[in-house]
Coordinates of C-alpha atoms and ligand atoms in Angstrom, one line a residue:
X1 CA 1.2 -29.2 -31.7
X2 CA -1.2 -27.9 -34.5
X3 CA -3.6 -27.2 -31.7
X4 CA -1.1 -24.9 -29.8
X5 CA -0.2 -23.2 -33.1
X6 CA -3.8 -22.3 -33.5
X7 CA -3.6 -20.8 -30.0
X8 CA -1.8 -17.9 -31.3
X9 CA -1.4 -17.8 -35.2
X10 CA 1.3 -15.4 -34.5
X11 CA 3.4 -14.3 -37.6
X12 CA 6.5 -13.7 -35.8
X13 CA 8.9 -16.7 -36.1
X14 CA 10.7 -16.0 -32.8
X15 CA 7.5 -15.9 -31.0
X16 CA 6.3 -19.1 -32.5
X17 CA 9.4 -20.8 -31.5
X18 CA 9.0 -19.6 -27.9
X19 CA 5.5 -20.7 -27.8
X20 CA 6.5 -24.2 -29.1
X21 CA 9.0 -24.3 -26.3
X22 CA 6.4 -23.2 -23.6
X23 CA 4.0 -25.8 -25.2
X24 CA 6.6 -28.6 -24.9
X25 CA 7.3 -27.5 -21.4
X26 CA 3.7 -27.4 -20.5
X27 CA 3.1 -30.9 -21.9
X28 CA 6.0 -32.3 -20.2
X29 CA 5.3 -30.8 -16.7
X30 CA 1.5 -30.1 -16.4
X31 CA -0.5 -32.1 -14.0
X32 CA -4.0 -33.3 -14.5
X33 CA -5.1 -30.0 -12.8
X34 CA -3.5 -28.0 -15.9
X35 CA -0.8 -26.4 -13.9
X36 CA 2.9 -26.9 -13.8
X37 CA 4.1 -28.1 -10.3
X38 CA 7.8 -28.1 -10.9
X39 CA 10.4 -25.2 -10.6
X40 CA 11.6 -24.0 -13.9
X41 CA 15.3 -23.1 -14.2
X42 CA 17.0 -20.3 -16.2
X43 CA 20.3 -18.4 -16.6
X44 CA 19.0 -15.1 -17.9
X45 CA 15.4 -14.4 -17.4
X46 CA 12.3 -15.9 -15.6
X47 CA 8.7 -15.0 -15.4
X48 CA 6.0 -16.7 -13.4
X49 CA 2.4 -15.6 -14.1
X50 CA -1.2 -16.9 -14.0
X51 CA -1.3 -17.0 -17.9
X52 CA 0.8 -19.3 -20.0
X53 CA 0.4 -16.9 -23.0
X54 CA 1.2 -13.8 -20.8
X55 CA 4.4 -15.4 -19.4
X56 CA 5.4 -16.3 -22.9
X57 CA 4.6 -12.7 -24.2
X58 CA 7.0 -11.2 -21.5
X59 CA 9.7 -13.8 -22.2
X60 CA 9.4 -13.1 -25.9
X61 CA 10.4 -9.4 -25.0
X62 CA 13.3 -10.6 -22.7
X63 CA 14.6 -13.0 -25.4
X64 CA 14.9 -10.0 -27.7
X65 CA 17.3 -8.4 -25.0
X66 CA 14.6 -6.8 -22.9
X67 CA 15.2 -6.4 -19.0
X68 CA 12.8 -7.5 -16.3
X69 CA 10.7 -4.1 -16.7
X70 CA 10.4 -4.8 -20.4
X71 CA 9.2 -8.4 -19.6
X72 CA 6.8 -7.3 -16.9
X73 CA 5.1 -4.6 -19.0
X74 CA 4.6 -7.1 -21.9
X75 CA 3.2 -9.7 -19.5
X76 CA 0.8 -7.2 -17.9
X77 CA -0.6 -6.0 -21.2
X78 CA -0.9 -9.7 -22.3
X79 CA -2.7 -10.6 -19.2
X80 CA -5.3 -8.0 -20.0
X81 CA -6.2 -10.1 -23.1
X82 CA -5.5 -13.7 -21.9
X83 CA -6.7 -13.6 -18.2
X84 CA -9.4 -10.8 -18.3
X85 CA -10.9 -11.7 -14.9
X86 CA -8.0 -9.9 -13.2
X87 CA -5.4 -8.9 -16.0
X88 CA -6.6 -5.6 -17.2
X89 CA -6.3 -2.1 -18.8
X90 CA -9.5 -1.0 -16.8
X91 CA -8.0 -1.5 -13.3
X92 CA -4.9 -0.7 -11.4
X93 CA -2.0 -2.2 -9.4
X94 CA 1.4 -1.9 -7.9
X95 CA 5.0 -2.7 -9.1
X96 CA 8.0 -3.2 -6.9
X97 CA 11.2 -2.9 -8.8
X98 CA 14.7 -3.8 -7.8
X99 CA 17.6 -2.5 -9.7
X100 CA 20.9 -4.0 -10.3
X101 CA 22.6 -1.4 -8.1
X102 CA 20.4 -2.3 -5.1
X103 CA 17.9 0.4 -5.3
X104 CA 14.3 -0.4 -4.8
X105 CA 11.5 1.8 -6.2
X106 CA 7.7 1.2 -6.1
X107 CA 5.2 2.5 -8.4
X108 CA 1.5 3.0 -7.5
X109 CA -1.0 2.9 -10.4
X110 CA -3.9 2.3 -8.1
X111 CA -7.3 3.4 -9.3
X112 CA -8.5 6.8 -7.9
X113 CA -12.0 7.9 -6.8
X114 CA -13.6 10.0 -9.4
X115 CA -13.6 13.9 -8.8
X116 CA -17.3 13.8 -7.7
X117 CA -17.1 10.7 -5.5
X118 CA -18.1 11.6 -1.9
X119 CA -18.0 9.8 1.4
X120 CA -21.6 8.5 1.6
X121 CA -22.2 7.8 -2.0
X122 CA -23.0 4.0 -1.3
X123 CA -25.4 4.8 1.5
X124 CA -29.2 5.5 1.3
X125 CA -31.1 8.2 3.0
X126 CA -31.1 6.4 6.4
X127 CA -27.2 6.0 6.2
X128 CA -27.4 2.3 5.4
X129 CA -25.1 0.8 2.9
X130 CA -27.0 -0.1 -0.5
X131 CA -25.8 -3.4 -1.2
X132 CA -24.1 -4.0 -4.6
X133 CA -23.8 -0.3 -5.3
X134 CA -20.0 -0.3 -4.8
X135 CA -19.6 -3.6 -6.5
X136 CA -21.9 -4.2 -9.3
X137 CA -22.5 -0.9 -11.0
X138 CA -21.0 1.8 -13.1
X139 CA -20.5 3.7 -9.8
X140 CA -18.2 0.9 -8.5
X141 CA -15.5 2.0 -10.9
X142 CA -12.4 3.9 -10.0
X143 CA -10.4 5.9 -12.5
X144 CA -8.2 3.2 -14.2
X145 CA -4.4 3.3 -13.5
X146 CA -2.9 0.5 -15.4
X147 CA -2.2 2.1 -18.7
X148 CA -0.4 5.2 -17.2
X149 CA 1.5 2.9 -14.7
X150 CA 2.7 0.5 -17.4
X151 CA 3.7 3.2 -19.9
X152 CA 5.5 5.2 -17.2
X153 CA 7.4 2.1 -15.9
X154 CA 8.4 1.2 -19.5
X155 CA 9.6 4.8 -20.3
X156 CA 11.6 5.2 -17.1
X157 CA 13.2 1.8 -16.7
X158 CA 12.6 -0.3 -19.7
X159 CA 14.8 -0.6 -22.7
X160 CA 12.2 -1.5 -25.4
X161 CA 9.7 0.7 -27.2
X162 CA 5.9 0.8 -26.4
X163 CA 5.3 -0.6 -29.8
X164 CA 7.5 -3.6 -29.2
X165 CA 6.1 -4.5 -25.7
X166 CA 2.4 -4.0 -26.9
X167 CA 2.7 -6.2 -29.9
X168 CA 2.1 -9.6 -28.2
X169 CA -1.0 -8.4 -26.5
X170 CA -2.4 -6.7 -29.8
X171 CA -1.8 -10.1 -31.6
X172 CA -3.4 -12.1 -29.0
X173 CA -6.5 -9.8 -29.0
X174 CA -6.7 -9.7 -32.7
X175 CA -5.8 -13.0 -33.9
X176 CA -7.3 -14.8 -30.8
X177 CA -6.3 -17.8 -28.9
X178 CA -7.9 -21.2 -28.1
X179 CA -9.9 -21.2 -24.9
X180 CA -9.0 -23.9 -22.7
X181 CA -11.6 -25.9 -20.5
X182 CA -10.9 -23.8 -17.4
X183 CA -11.2 -20.5 -19.0
X184 CA -14.4 -21.3 -21.0
X185 CA -16.0 -22.5 -17.8
X186 CA -14.7 -19.6 -15.8
X187 CA -16.3 -17.1 -18.2
X188 CA -19.6 -18.9 -18.3
X189 CA -19.8 -19.5 -14.4
X190 CA -17.8 -17.0 -12.5
X191 CA -18.5 -14.4 -15.2
X192 CA -22.2 -15.3 -15.6
X193 CA -23.2 -11.7 -15.0
X194 CA -21.1 -10.9 -18.2
X195 CA -24.1 -12.1 -20.2
X196 CA -26.3 -9.4 -18.6
X197 CA -25.3 -6.4 -20.7
X198 CA -24.9 -6.2 -24.4
X199 CA -21.4 -4.8 -24.3
X200 CA -20.0 -7.5 -22.0
X201 CA -22.0 -10.2 -23.8
X202 CA -20.6 -9.2 -27.2
X203 CA -17.1 -9.8 -25.7
X204 CA -17.7 -12.9 -23.6
X205 CA -19.7 -14.9 -26.0
X206 CA -19.4 -16.4 -29.5
X207 CA -22.3 -14.3 -30.8
X208 CA -25.4 -16.4 -30.3
X209 CA -23.9 -19.0 -27.9
X210 CA -21.7 -19.2 -24.9
X211 CA -18.0 -19.7 -25.3
X212 CA -16.8 -23.3 -25.2
X213 CA -13.4 -25.1 -24.7
X214 CA -11.7 -25.1 -28.1
X215 CA -13.1 -21.8 -29.4
X216 CA -10.6 -19.4 -31.0
X217 CA -11.5 -16.3 -28.8
X218 CA -10.8 -13.0 -30.5
X219 CA -11.3 -9.6 -28.9
X220 CA -11.3 -7.1 -31.8
X221 CA -12.5 -4.1 -29.9
X222 CA -9.8 -4.6 -27.3
X223 CA -7.2 -5.1 -30.1
X224 CA -8.2 -1.5 -31.4
X225 CA -7.9 0.0 -28.1
X226 CA -4.6 -1.5 -27.4
X227 CA -3.5 -0.2 -30.9
X228 CA -4.5 3.2 -29.9
X229 CA -2.2 2.9 -26.8
X230 CA 0.6 1.5 -29.2
X231 CA 0.2 4.4 -31.5
X232 CA -0.4 7.3 -29.1
X233 CA 0.8 6.3 -25.6
X234 CA -1.2 7.4 -22.6
X235 CA -3.3 9.8 -24.8
X236 CA -4.6 6.7 -26.6
X237 CA -6.3 5.8 -23.4
X238 CA -7.0 8.7 -21.2
X239 CA -7.9 11.1 -24.2
X240 CA -9.5 10.8 -27.5
X241 CA -11.6 7.9 -28.6
X242 CA -11.0 5.6 -25.7
X243 CA -11.7 8.3 -23.1
X244 CA -14.9 9.1 -25.2
X245 CA -16.0 5.5 -25.0
X246 CA -15.4 5.3 -21.3
X247 CA -17.4 8.5 -20.5
X248 CA -20.3 7.3 -22.9
X249 CA -20.3 3.9 -21.0
X250 CA -20.5 6.0 -17.7
X251 CA -23.4 7.9 -19.0
X252 CA -25.3 4.7 -19.9
X253 CA -25.2 3.5 -16.2
X254 CA -25.0 6.6 -14.0
X255 CA -21.4 6.3 -13.6
X256 CA -19.3 9.3 -12.6
X257 CA -15.9 9.1 -14.3
X258 CA -15.4 12.2 -16.4
X259 CA -13.0 13.2 -19.2
X260 CA -11.2 15.4 -16.7
X261 CA -10.8 12.5 -14.3
X262 CA -9.1 10.4 -17.0
X263 CA -7.0 13.2 -18.3
X264 CA -5.7 14.0 -14.8
X265 CA -4.9 10.4 -13.8
X266 CA -1.2 10.0 -13.0
X267 CA 0.5 7.0 -11.4
X268 CA 2.8 7.8 -8.6
X269 CA 6.4 6.6 -7.7
X270 CA 6.6 6.1 -3.9
X271 CA 9.3 5.1 -1.4
X272 CA 9.2 1.4 -0.7
X273 CA 8.6 0.2 2.8
X274 CA 11.4 -2.2 4.2
X275 CA 12.4 -4.2 7.1
X276 CA 15.2 -6.4 7.8
X277 CA 14.4 -10.1 8.6
X278 CA 17.1 -12.5 9.8
X279 CA 19.8 -10.8 7.6
X280 CA 17.6 -10.3 4.6
X281 CA 16.0 -7.0 3.4
X282 CA 12.2 -7.3 2.7
X283 CA 10.9 -4.6 0.4
X284 CA 7.2 -4.1 -0.3
X285 CA 4.6 -1.5 -1.4
X286 CA 3.7 1.3 1.0
X287 CA 0.3 2.8 1.3
X288 CA -2.3 2.8 -0.4
X289 CA -1.2 -0.8 -0.2
X290 CA -1.5 -2.4 3.4
X291 CA 1.6 -4.7 2.5
X292 CA 3.3 -3.1 5.3
X293 CA 1.5 -5.7 7.4
X294 CA 3.6 -8.3 5.9
X295 CA 6.6 -6.5 7.6
X296 CA 4.9 -5.8 10.8
X297 CA 4.3 -9.6 11.2
X298 CA 7.8 -10.5 10.3
X299 CA 9.0 -8.0 12.8
X300 CA 6.7 -9.6 15.5
X301 CA 7.9 -13.0 14.7
X302 CA 11.7 -12.3 14.5
X303 CA 12.4 -12.7 18.1
X304 CA 11.2 -16.2 18.1
X305 CA 13.0 -19.2 16.9
X306 CA 10.5 -20.0 14.0
X307 CA 13.0 -22.5 12.4
X308 CA 13.2 -24.7 15.4
X309 CA 9.4 -24.6 16.0
X310 CA 9.0 -26.1 12.4
X311 CA 6.4 -25.7 9.7
X312 CA 3.0 -26.4 10.9
X313 CA 3.8 -26.5 14.6
X314 CA 0.8 -25.4 16.7
X315 CA 2.9 -23.0 18.8
X316 CA 4.0 -21.1 15.6
X317 CA 0.6 -21.1 14.1
X318 CA -0.6 -19.5 17.4
X319 CA 2.3 -16.7 17.2
X320 CA 1.4 -16.1 13.5
X321 CA -2.4 -15.7 14.2
X322 CA -1.7 -13.3 17.2
X323 CA 0.7 -11.3 15.0
X324 CA -2.0 -11.1 12.2
X325 CA -4.7 -10.3 14.6
X326 CA -2.8 -7.2 15.8
X327 CA -1.5 -6.0 12.4
X328 CA -5.0 -6.3 10.8
X329 CA -6.5 -4.2 13.6
X330 CA -3.9 -1.5 12.9
X331 CA -4.8 -1.7 9.2
X332 CA -8.5 -0.7 9.9
X333 CA -7.4 2.3 11.9
X334 CA -4.3 3.7 10.4
X335 CA -4.0 2.7 6.7
X336 CA -5.4 4.7 3.7
X337 CA -4.0 6.8 0.7
X338 CA -1.0 8.7 2.1
X339 CA -1.9 11.7 -0.1
X340 CA -5.0 12.2 2.1
X341 CA -4.2 10.5 5.4
X342 CA -1.3 10.8 7.7
X343 CA -0.2 7.1 7.9
X344 CA 2.3 6.5 10.8
X345 CA 4.3 4.3 8.5
X346 CA 7.7 4.7 10.2
X347 CA 6.1 3.6 13.4
X348 CA 4.2 0.7 12.0
X349 CA 7.4 -0.9 10.6
X350 CA 9.6 -0.2 13.6
X351 CA 11.0 -3.2 15.5
X352 CA 10.3 -1.4 18.8
X353 CA 6.5 -1.0 17.9
X354 CA 6.4 -4.8 17.0
X355 CA 7.9 -5.6 20.4
X356 CA 5.4 -3.4 22.2
X357 CA 2.5 -4.5 20.2
X358 CA 3.3 -8.2 20.7
X359 CA 4.0 -7.8 24.5
X360 CA 0.5 -8.8 25.6
X361 CA 0.6 -12.1 23.6
X362 CA 0.1 -15.1 25.9
X363 CA 1.9 -18.1 24.6
X364 CA -0.7 -20.3 26.3
X365 CA -3.9 -18.6 25.4
X366 CA -5.4 -17.0 22.2
X367 CA -6.5 -13.5 22.6
X368 CA -10.0 -12.3 21.8
X369 CA -10.3 -10.0 18.7
X370 CA -12.8 -7.9 20.6
X371 CA -10.1 -7.1 23.2
X372 CA -7.5 -6.0 20.5
X373 CA -7.7 -2.4 19.5
X374 CA -5.6 -0.6 17.1
X375 CA -2.2 0.0 18.4
X376 CA -0.5 3.5 18.5
X377 CA 2.7 3.5 16.5
X378 CA 4.9 6.5 16.9
X379 CA 3.7 9.4 14.6
X380 CA 0.5 8.3 15.3
X381 CA -9.8 -5.4 0.6
X382 CA -15.9 -14.1 -6.3
X383 CA -12.5 -12.2 -6.3
X384 CA -9.7 -12.1 -8.6
X385 CA -6.4 -10.2 -8.8
X386 CA -3.2 -11.5 -10.3
X387 CA 0.5 -11.5 -9.3
X388 CA 3.4 -12.2 -11.5
X389 CA 7.2 -12.1 -10.7
X390 CA 10.0 -11.3 -13.1
X391 CA 13.8 -11.4 -12.6
X392 CA 16.8 -11.1 -15.0
X393 CA 20.4 -12.2 -14.4
X394 CA 21.5 -8.6 -14.0
X395 CA 19.9 -8.2 -10.6
X396 CA 16.7 -6.4 -11.9
X397 CA 13.5 -7.9 -10.6
X398 CA 9.9 -6.9 -10.7
X399 CA 6.9 -7.9 -8.4
X400 CA 3.8 -6.9 -9.9
X401 CA 0.3 -7.3 -8.7
X402 CA -2.8 -6.0 -10.6
X403 CA -6.6 -6.2 -10.3
X404 CA -10.0 -5.3 -11.3
X405 CA -11.0 -6.1 -7.6
X406 CA -13.8 -8.8 -8.0
X407 CA -13.4 -11.4 -10.9
X408 CA -14.1 -9.5 -14.1
X409 CA -14.4 -6.4 -11.9
X410 CA -17.8 -4.8 -12.2
X411 CA -18.6 -7.2 -15.1
X412 CA -19.3 -4.2 -17.2
X413 CA -17.4 -3.6 -20.5
X414 CA -16.8 -0.2 -22.0
X415 CA -18.9 -0.7 -25.2
X416 CA -16.8 -0.4 -28.3
X417 CA -13.5 -0.4 -26.4
X418 CA -13.6 -4.1 -25.3
X419 CA -12.4 -4.0 -21.8
X420 CA -13.8 -4.5 -18.3
X421 CA -14.2 -1.7 -15.7
X422 CA -12.9 -2.3 -12.1
X423 CA -15.2 -2.2 -9.0
X424 CA -12.3 -1.0 -6.9
X425 CA -14.4 1.6 -5.1
X426 CA -15.6 -1.4 -2.8
X427 CA -12.1 -1.3 -1.4
X428 CA -12.9 2.0 0.4
X429 CA -14.6 1.9 3.7
X430 CA -18.0 2.8 2.3
X431 CA -19.2 3.2 6.1
X432 CA -17.0 3.0 9.2
X433 CA -16.7 -0.6 10.6
X434 CA -18.8 -2.0 7.5
X435 CA -17.2 -5.0 5.8
X436 CA -16.3 -5.0 2.3
X437 CA -16.3 -8.1 0.1
X438 CA -13.2 -9.3 1.9
X439 CA -14.8 -8.8 5.4
X440 CA -12.3 -6.1 6.0
X441 CA -13.4 -3.1 7.8
X442 CA -12.0 0.5 7.9
X443 CA -12.6 3.9 9.3
X444 CA -11.8 7.5 8.4
X445 CA -8.3 6.7 7.1
X446 CA -9.9 4.9 4.3
X447 CA -13.0 6.9 3.9
X448 CA -14.2 7.9 0.3
X449 CA -12.8 11.4 -1.0
X450 CA -12.5 12.8 -4.4
X451 CA -9.4 11.7 -6.2
X452 CA -8.4 9.6 -3.3
X453 CA -6.9 6.0 -3.7
X454 CA -8.6 3.2 -1.9
X455 CA -6.7 1.1 0.5
X456 CA -5.4 -2.2 -1.1
X457 CA -4.0 -5.5 0.3
X458 CA -1.9 -6.2 -2.8
X459 CA 1.7 -6.8 -1.5
X460 CA 4.3 -7.2 -4.4
X461 CA 7.4 -8.0 -2.4
X462 CA 11.0 -8.6 -3.1
X463 CA 13.5 -10.1 -0.6
X464 CA 17.1 -9.2 -1.2
X465 CA 20.4 -10.1 0.5
X466 CA 23.7 -8.0 0.1
X467 CA 21.8 -5.7 -2.4
X468 CA 20.9 -8.5 -4.8
X469 CA 17.3 -9.9 -5.2
X470 CA 16.8 -13.4 -4.0
X471 CA 13.0 -13.8 -3.9
X472 CA 10.2 -12.1 -5.9
X473 CA 6.7 -12.9 -4.5
X474 CA 3.1 -11.7 -3.9
X475 CA -0.4 -13.0 -4.6
X476 CA -4.1 -12.3 -5.3
X477 CA -6.7 -13.2 -2.6
X478 CA -8.0 -9.9 -1.1
X479 CA -7.3 -9.7 2.5
X480 CA -5.4 -13.0 2.3
X481 CA -2.7 -11.6 0.0
X482 CA -0.7 -10.4 3.0
X483 CA -0.7 -13.7 5.0
X484 CA 0.0 -15.7 1.7
X485 CA 3.0 -13.4 1.0
X486 CA 4.1 -13.7 4.6
X487 CA 3.9 -17.6 4.5
X488 CA 6.0 -17.8 1.3
X489 CA 8.7 -15.7 2.9
X490 CA 8.8 -17.6 6.2
X491 CA 8.8 -20.9 4.2
X492 CA 11.9 -19.8 2.4
X493 CA 13.8 -18.0 5.1
X494 CA 12.9 -19.7 8.4
X495 CA 11.8 -23.3 7.0
X496 CA 14.5 -23.4 4.3
X497 CA 12.1 -24.8 1.7
X498 CA 12.9 -25.1 -1.9
X499 CA 10.8 -22.5 -3.8
X500 CA 8.3 -25.0 -5.1
X501 CA 7.6 -26.3 -1.6
X502 CA 7.4 -22.6 -0.2
X503 CA 4.7 -21.8 -2.7
X504 CA 2.9 -25.1 -2.6
X505 CA 2.5 -25.8 1.2
X506 CA -0.9 -25.5 2.6
X507 CA -1.8 -22.0 4.1
X508 CA -4.0 -20.5 6.7
X509 CA -5.2 -16.9 7.4
X510 CA -6.5 -14.7 10.1
X511 CA -7.4 -11.1 9.9
X512 CA -8.3 -10.0 13.4
X513 CA -12.0 -9.4 12.5
X514 CA -14.0 -11.8 11.9
X515 CA -12.4 -13.7 14.6
X516 CA -11.7 -16.9 12.6
X517 CA -9.1 -19.0 11.1
X518 CA -9.4 -20.0 7.6
X519 CA -7.3 -22.9 6.4
X520 CA -6.5 -24.9 3.4
X521 CA -7.2 -28.7 3.5
X522 CA -4.2 -30.5 5.2
X523 CA -2.9 -27.2 6.6
X524 CA -3.6 -28.4 10.2
X525 CA -3.3 -32.0 11.3
X526 CA -6.1 -33.1 13.8
X527 CA -3.8 -32.8 16.7
X528 CA -2.7 -29.3 15.8
X529 CA -6.4 -28.3 15.5
X530 CA -6.9 -29.7 18.9
X531 CA -4.0 -27.7 20.3
X532 CA -5.2 -24.5 18.8
X533 CA -8.7 -24.9 20.2
X534 CA -7.2 -25.7 23.5
X535 CA -5.5 -22.4 23.4
X536 CA -8.7 -20.7 22.9
X537 CA -8.6 -20.2 19.1
X538 CA -12.1 -20.0 17.7
X539 CA -13.8 -20.3 14.3
X540 CA -11.6 -22.8 12.5
X541 CA -12.9 -23.0 9.1
X542 CA -11.6 -24.9 6.1
X543 CA -11.2 -22.5 3.1
X544 CA -14.4 -23.0 1.1
X545 CA -13.5 -21.5 -2.2
X546 CA -11.8 -22.9 -5.3
X547 CA -8.5 -24.5 -5.1
X548 CA -7.0 -22.8 -2.2
X549 CA -5.8 -19.5 -0.7
X550 CA -3.6 -17.2 -3.0
X551 CA -1.8 -17.9 -6.2
X552 CA 1.9 -16.8 -5.3
X553 CA 3.7 -17.0 -8.6
X554 CA 7.3 -16.5 -7.5
X555 CA 10.8 -16.3 -8.8
X556 CA 14.0 -16.8 -6.8
X557 CA 17.6 -16.5 -7.5
X558 CA 19.7 -19.4 -5.9
X559 CA 23.3 -20.3 -6.3
X560 CA 23.5 -18.1 -9.4
X561 CA 20.5 -19.8 -11.1
X562 CA 17.1 -18.3 -11.7
X563 CA 14.2 -20.5 -10.4
X564 CA 10.4 -19.8 -11.3
X565 CA 7.5 -21.5 -9.7
X566 CA 3.9 -21.3 -10.7
X567 CA 1.5 -21.6 -7.8
X568 CA 0.0 -25.2 -8.3
X569 CA -3.4 -23.8 -7.0
X570 CA -4.2 -22.3 -10.4
X571 CA -3.3 -22.2 -14.2
X572 CA -0.3 -20.5 -15.7
X573 CA 3.3 -21.3 -16.0
X574 CA 6.8 -20.2 -15.2
X575 CA 9.1 -19.6 -18.2
X576 CA 12.7 -18.9 -18.4
X577 CA 15.8 -19.3 -20.4
Ligands
LIG601 O1 -6.6 -4.2 -3.7 C1 -7.2 -5.1 -3.1 O2 -6.8 -5.4 -1.9 C2 -8.3 -5.9 -3.6 N1 -9.0 -5.1 -4.6 C3 -7.6 -7.1 -4.3 C4 -8.7 -8.0 -4.8 C5 -8.3 -9.4 -4.9 O3 -7.2 -9.8 -4.5 C6 -9.2 -10.4 -5.4 N2 -8.7 -11.8 -5.6 N3 -8.4 -12.8 -5.5

C-alpha cells in the first residue's frame, strides 16, 4: 500500500481514497501479465483506459459530479503524463460523443500539415521517398491538435472547470509516479531513440542513468507546460512561452511549424457517420478518419446470418476478409481530409453500395487483391495510439482515440516544454501507392497540402439502441484499428458475447494490400487455416508483434448496469462506481 501511495503523493484526500480503491481493485484482479481481465461494474460512471492512473484521474473528476466529457478530458490530459508513448499534448485525435438526448457529435482534433508543407516534401530530387524523413525528424510533426480539442470539448460539453480537470495531470507530472516494470522497459527499448537527443534524454532518463522499475518519475517541464494551459487555456499552448519553445525546437531540427501555424490551429466539430446494423445504430468518426470502413464492412456483412455461422467459422472469416479487402481498396482511392477532398461519404456508407460492392464475392473462392480496384460510390495509417471509453449513467458517452502516430511519436521532445512531438505527417500518402508504416497506401485524396489533415484509421465508435448508448469502443493499431473495432462490434451484436469475451477473443486482419491475413495465435484452428487456404486465401501470417492486435478498452451499458473492460492485451484498468 505504501508503494502505491508513493505512486502519486497526491495531497487531495478524495484522490488518495480513489487511488487506494483502484489499487485494491488492481491487486485483486490483475493477472501475472499486469492487466485486469475481468469486467468491472458500476452504477454511475465507467472509464476503461490504457493507464491505471489516467483512468483514476478521470474517475476522480466524475466522482466529484463530472459528466463523461469531464472524465474523458481529465483522462486524456493524464494519459499525456502517464502513458507518453501515445497519450499526448503534442499529437491529435478524435472524440465521438453521445448525448443523453440521443444526439451524437464528433470532434476532430487531428494534427494539420504546417502552412509550408508541400506534396513532395519527403521525396528526393529523383522523386524517391527519403526513408525516415516523414517519421523520425522534426519535419515529421503535424501541428498538434490535442490541447485545442480537449479544451473546446470541455468548454462546450463539460461541467467542470479547465483548472479542475487539469489538476490530476499536473500533480502526476510534478510529483511523479512510480514506474512499473513494463513502462521502464518500454521507455528503454521501444523508446531507445529517446536517448539520442538531449531534450528527450532529459525527460526519459534519471539524469546519468536509464529509468528503472521503482523509480519515482517526475516530468517538471511538462508540469509547467500543463500549468500554463491550466492558467491561460489554449493560449497557454498555442501562443506565448509554449509556442516559442515549439518554434525554437523546430529551428533546431529544420522543422517547419511556425507561430502562425500554432495560432491558427482549430479543432473541428463534424457530423458523425452512421449506419444501422441489426437494429442498432453504429456511430463513428467521419473523414479525416477512415472509420467509415467499419460501417462499410458491417453493411456488407448484414445480409448474412453471421450469428448462425458462429465466431471463428471459416465461411464467416472468408466473408469478413472479402469485405475488408474491398473497403480498404476504397480507402486508398476515396478517403482524405474532407476540407480538401470531395469524399463520397454518403455513397460509401449506403446499404445499396455495400450490396453492389459485395456482389462479386465468391463464397467458394478468395479474390485476388490485384483484381480488386476501388469501387465507385455514388457522389463519386513500433506504433502506438491509445483508445479509452467513458460512459455515465445519464446516457452521455465518449469514445476517444489519441495518438502521436509511432510509439513516442518522432521521439523528439520540445526542449523546455517536456512533451513529445508527433510524427503524424507519415499518415499522408508521401507518394502515390507508396506504403506508410502501416503498409497502407493512398493517392491524391491523401496527398500532402498545406493545412490539410492526414488520413487516419482511428475509429472511436459508439453503438446505440433506441437513442441510448450501449457500447463504446475503439482501439490503437494503425490500419488494424478498423478491423479490431469491427470485431468487437460483431462479437457483441452477432455472437452475443459478454463484453469481456468480445474484447478478449483472438483477432485477425486483412487490408486489401498487401494481400495477407495477419492473425493472433489461436484465432484460427488448423482446420480453419486449411479451409481458408483451400478457398484461395494467401499470406496467412501469425501477428509477429507484442501481445496482440489492438487494445480495445471498452465500456457497455447492459441491463441498467455499466460494465468496463480493459483489453487484456495491455496494461491499464477499467474503473467505475
Ligand atoms: O491515425 C492513424 O491512423 C495512425 N496515426 C494511428 C497510429 C497507431 O494506431 C499506432 N498504434 N498502435
